[in-house]
Amino acid sequence: MEKEKTLTVNAKLPFRYAVGAVASRFFREMRDNKKIFGTECPLCGKVWVPARSYCSLCRKKTERWVELPGKASLVGWTGKQDETLITCTVRLEGADSSLVHRLSNFAGIELKEGLPVEIVWEKQRIGSILDIAFFQPLTS
């Protein structure tokens, strides 16, 4: 019987991912201007965040950009109340879709659906969804 042979190879596979024109503008606005933009469907009027090229429902091209405030409401979360950073889903005011991100600075606050939250921006932004450091309960 022939003995099994194995080969271990360490390979680097560098790649670049082109996000396209719509996502590029979405990330650029966050990086350069600390602004969130969604795209609006011309048929159903839904506003999508992150911005999308086409409406997920109508399949129509979305060309109108809508600036959204940095305020949102908590839709859902996972984690324990005693953690300092947990995964959450938020809906920005004016958007019809939700965004998965992180929630922090909520010690002593009861987490509940609809809790008003706001964006906390990273000081050094690079054009990524992580330019939003996290969301935190609205303080004012």
mmCIF file of C-alpha atoms in Angstrom:
data_model
loop_
_atom_site.group_PDB
_atom_site.id
_atom_site.type_symbol
_atom_site.label_atom_id
_atom_site.label_comp_id
_atom_site.label_asym_id
_atom_site.label_seq_id
_atom_site.Cartn_x
_atom_site.Cartn_y
_atom_site.Cartn_z
ATOM 1 C CA MET A 1 0.000 0.000 0.000
ATOM 2 C CA GLU A 2 1.346 3.442 -0.994
ATOM 3 C CA LYS A 3 1.855 5.922 1.812
ATOM 4 C CA GLU A 4 -0.233 9.131 1.611
ATOM 5 C CA LYS A 5 1.739 12.250 0.776
ATOM 6 C CA THR A 6 0.858 15.749 1.899
ATOM 7 C CA LEU A 7 2.114 19.097 0.793
ATOM 8 C CA THR A 8 1.849 22.236 2.899
ATOM 9 C CA VAL A 9 2.040 25.507 1.025
ATOM 10 C CA ASN A 10 1.899 29.024 2.419
ATOM 11 C CA ALA A 11 0.687 31.298 -0.344
ATOM 12 C CA LYS A 12 0.027 35.010 -0.424
ATOM 13 C CA LEU A 13 -2.972 35.930 -2.511
ATOM 14 C CA PRO A 14 -3.104 39.722 -2.511
ATOM 15 C CA PHE A 15 -6.204 41.212 -4.080
ATOM 16 C CA ARG A 16 -8.055 44.472 -4.442
ATOM 17 C CA TYR A 17 -11.812 44.728 -4.340
ATOM 18 C CA ALA A 18 -13.436 47.451 -6.427
ATOM 19 C CA VAL A 19 -16.627 48.524 -4.666
ATOM 20 C CA GLY A 20 -17.939 50.467 -7.650
ATOM 21 C CA ALA A 21 -19.045 54.067 -8.135
ATOM 22 C CA VAL A 22 -21.955 54.071 -5.668
ATOM 23 C CA ALA A 23 -20.161 52.477 -2.726
ATOM 24 C CA SER A 24 -17.063 54.565 -3.492
ATOM 25 C CA ARG A 25 -19.071 57.770 -3.108
ATOM 26 C CA PHE A 26 -20.755 56.411 0.042
ATOM 27 C CA PHE A 27 -17.376 55.693 1.694
ATOM 28 C CA ARG A 28 -15.739 58.876 0.367
ATOM 29 C CA GLU A 29 -18.489 61.055 1.902
ATOM 30 C CA MET A 30 -17.957 59.373 5.265
ATOM 31 C CA ARG A 31 -14.183 59.725 5.053
ATOM 32 C CA ASP A 32 -13.983 63.296 3.775
ATOM 33 C CA ASN A 33 -17.122 64.927 5.156
ATOM 34 C CA LYS A 34 -18.432 62.740 8.011
ATOM 35 C CA LYS A 35 -21.719 62.441 6.117
ATOM 36 C CA ILE A 36 -23.995 59.499 5.420
ATOM 37 C CA PHE A 37 -25.762 59.323 2.081
ATOM 38 C CA GLY A 38 -28.311 56.811 0.905
ATOM 39 C CA THR A 39 -29.772 56.267 -2.537
ATOM 40 C CA GLU A 40 -33.485 56.604 -3.263
ATOM 41 C CA CYS A 41 -35.534 54.365 -5.542
ATOM 42 C CA PRO A 42 -37.370 56.393 -8.211
ATOM 43 C CA LEU A 43 -40.303 53.950 -8.163
ATOM 44 C CA CYS A 44 -41.034 53.058 -4.518
ATOM 45 C CA GLY A 45 -39.177 55.978 -2.877
ATOM 46 C CA LYS A 46 -37.278 53.785 -0.406
ATOM 47 C CA VAL A 47 -33.909 55.106 0.737
ATOM 48 C CA TRP A 48 -31.137 52.520 1.013
ATOM 49 C CA VAL A 49 -28.186 52.718 3.401
ATOM 50 C CA PRO A 50 -25.487 51.774 2.652
ATOM 51 C CA ALA A 51 -26.142 53.351 -0.752
ATOM 52 C CA ARG A 52 -26.990 50.874 -3.518
ATOM 53 C CA SER A 53 -26.984 51.073 -7.311
ATOM 54 C CA TYR A 54 -30.384 49.403 -7.585
ATOM 55 C CA CYS A 55 -33.464 49.130 -5.391
ATOM 56 C CA SER A 56 -33.603 45.734 -3.695
ATOM 57 C CA LEU A 57 -37.390 45.642 -4.120
ATOM 58 C CA CYS A 58 -38.146 47.251 -7.483
ATOM 59 C CA ARG A 59 -34.853 46.523 -9.224
ATOM 60 C CA LYS A 60 -34.815 50.100 -10.510
ATOM 61 C CA LYS A 61 -31.573 52.058 -10.815
ATOM 62 C CA THR A 62 -31.129 54.465 -7.891
ATOM 63 C CA GLU A 63 -29.589 57.746 -8.984
ATOM 64 C CA ARG A 64 -30.869 60.238 -6.405
ATOM 65 C CA TRP A 65 -28.604 60.708 -3.386
ATOM 66 C CA VAL A 66 -30.155 61.598 -0.027
ATOM 67 C CA GLU A 67 -28.116 63.010 2.858
ATOM 68 C CA LEU A 68 -29.114 61.478 6.176
ATOM 69 C CA PRO A 69 -28.549 62.828 9.677
ATOM 70 C CA GLY A 70 -26.174 61.055 12.031
ATOM 71 C CA LYS A 71 -29.120 60.114 14.247
ATOM 72 C CA ALA A 72 -30.641 56.667 14.173
ATOM 73 C CA SER A 73 -32.718 54.277 16.233
ATOM 74 C CA LEU A 74 -31.677 50.930 17.613
ATOM 75 C CA VAL A 75 -33.358 48.043 15.799
ATOM 76 C CA GLY A 76 -31.594 45.079 17.400
ATOM 77 C CA TRP A 77 -28.434 44.026 19.209
ATOM 78 C CA THR A 78 -26.516 41.049 20.402
ATOM 79 C CA GLY A 79 -24.332 40.906 23.465
ATOM 80 C CA LYS A 80 -24.576 41.451 27.184
ATOM 81 C CA GLN A 81 -25.515 44.672 28.926
ATOM 82 C CA ASP A 82 -22.186 44.595 30.825
ATOM 83 C CA GLU A 83 -20.026 44.569 27.668
ATOM 84 C CA THR A 84 -18.530 47.819 26.399
ATOM 85 C CA LEU A 85 -18.941 47.176 22.667
ATOM 86 C CA ILE A 86 -21.630 45.008 21.061
ATOM 87 C CA THR A 87 -22.982 44.353 17.584
ATOM 88 C CA CYS A 88 -26.148 46.217 16.722
ATOM 89 C CA THR A 89 -28.527 47.013 13.897
ATOM 90 C CA VAL A 90 -29.613 50.620 13.487
ATOM 91 C CA ARG A 91 -31.928 52.519 11.161
ATOM 92 C CA LEU A 92 -30.796 56.022 10.278
ATOM 93 C CA GLU A 93 -33.495 58.702 10.237
ATOM 94 C CA GLY A 94 -34.792 58.903 6.679
ATOM 95 C CA ALA A 95 -33.611 55.414 5.667
ATOM 96 C CA ASP A 96 -35.754 52.376 4.931
ATOM 97 C CA SER A 97 -32.996 49.814 5.477
ATOM 98 C CA SER A 98 -30.923 48.916 8.516
ATOM 99 C CA LEU A 99 -27.187 49.037 9.035
ATOM 100 C CA VAL A 100 -25.212 46.498 11.053
ATOM 101 C CA HIS A 101 -22.523 48.115 13.164
ATOM 102 C CA ARG A 102 -21.303 48.498 16.764
ATOM 103 C CA LEU A 103 -22.854 50.060 19.859
ATOM 104 C CA SER A 104 -20.895 51.495 22.791
ATOM 105 C CA ASN A 105 -21.228 53.970 25.686
ATOM 106 C CA PHE A 106 -24.505 52.444 26.846
ATOM 107 C CA ALA A 107 -23.599 51.593 30.451
ATOM 108 C CA GLY A 108 -26.580 52.214 32.706
ATOM 109 C CA ILE A 109 -28.981 52.637 29.781
ATOM 110 C CA GLU A 110 -31.688 50.081 29.127
ATOM 111 C CA LEU A 111 -31.287 48.825 25.582
ATOM 112 C CA LYS A 112 -34.617 48.665 23.792
ATOM 113 C CA GLU A 113 -35.899 48.773 20.258
ATOM 114 C CA GLY A 114 -36.286 52.372 19.096
ATOM 115 C CA LEU A 115 -33.626 53.759 21.463
ATOM 116 C CA PRO A 116 -32.251 56.934 19.810
ATOM 117 C CA VAL A 117 -28.566 56.593 18.912
ATOM 118 C CA GLU A 118 -25.979 58.741 17.152
ATOM 119 C CA ILE A 119 -22.788 58.221 15.183
ATOM 120 C CA VAL A 120 -19.371 58.556 16.791
ATOM 121 C CA TRP A 121 -16.782 59.082 14.048
ATOM 122 C CA GLU A 122 -13.207 57.838 14.004
ATOM 123 C CA LYS A 123 -10.633 60.630 14.160
ATOM 124 C CA GLN A 124 -8.610 59.095 11.326
ATOM 125 C CA ARG A 125 -10.997 57.992 8.567
ATOM 126 C CA ILE A 126 -9.908 55.790 5.662
ATOM 127 C CA GLY A 127 -13.037 55.349 3.521
ATOM 128 C CA SER A 128 -14.508 52.283 5.215
ATOM 129 C CA ILE A 129 -17.664 51.421 7.150
ATOM 130 C CA LEU A 130 -15.373 51.513 10.189
ATOM 131 C CA ASP A 131 -15.003 55.279 9.726
ATOM 132 C CA ILE A 132 -18.031 55.125 11.990
ATOM 133 C CA ALA A 133 -16.312 54.104 15.225
ATOM 134 C CA PHE A 134 -19.654 53.068 16.742
ATOM 135 C CA PHE A 135 -23.133 54.255 17.579
ATOM 136 C CA GLN A 136 -23.991 55.432 21.090
ATOM 137 C CA PRO A 137 -27.222 56.410 22.840
ATOM 138 C CA LEU A 138 -28.208 59.966 21.976
ATOM 139 C CA THR A 139 -27.062 62.323 24.716
ATOM 140 C CA SER A 140 -29.130 65.408 23.894
#
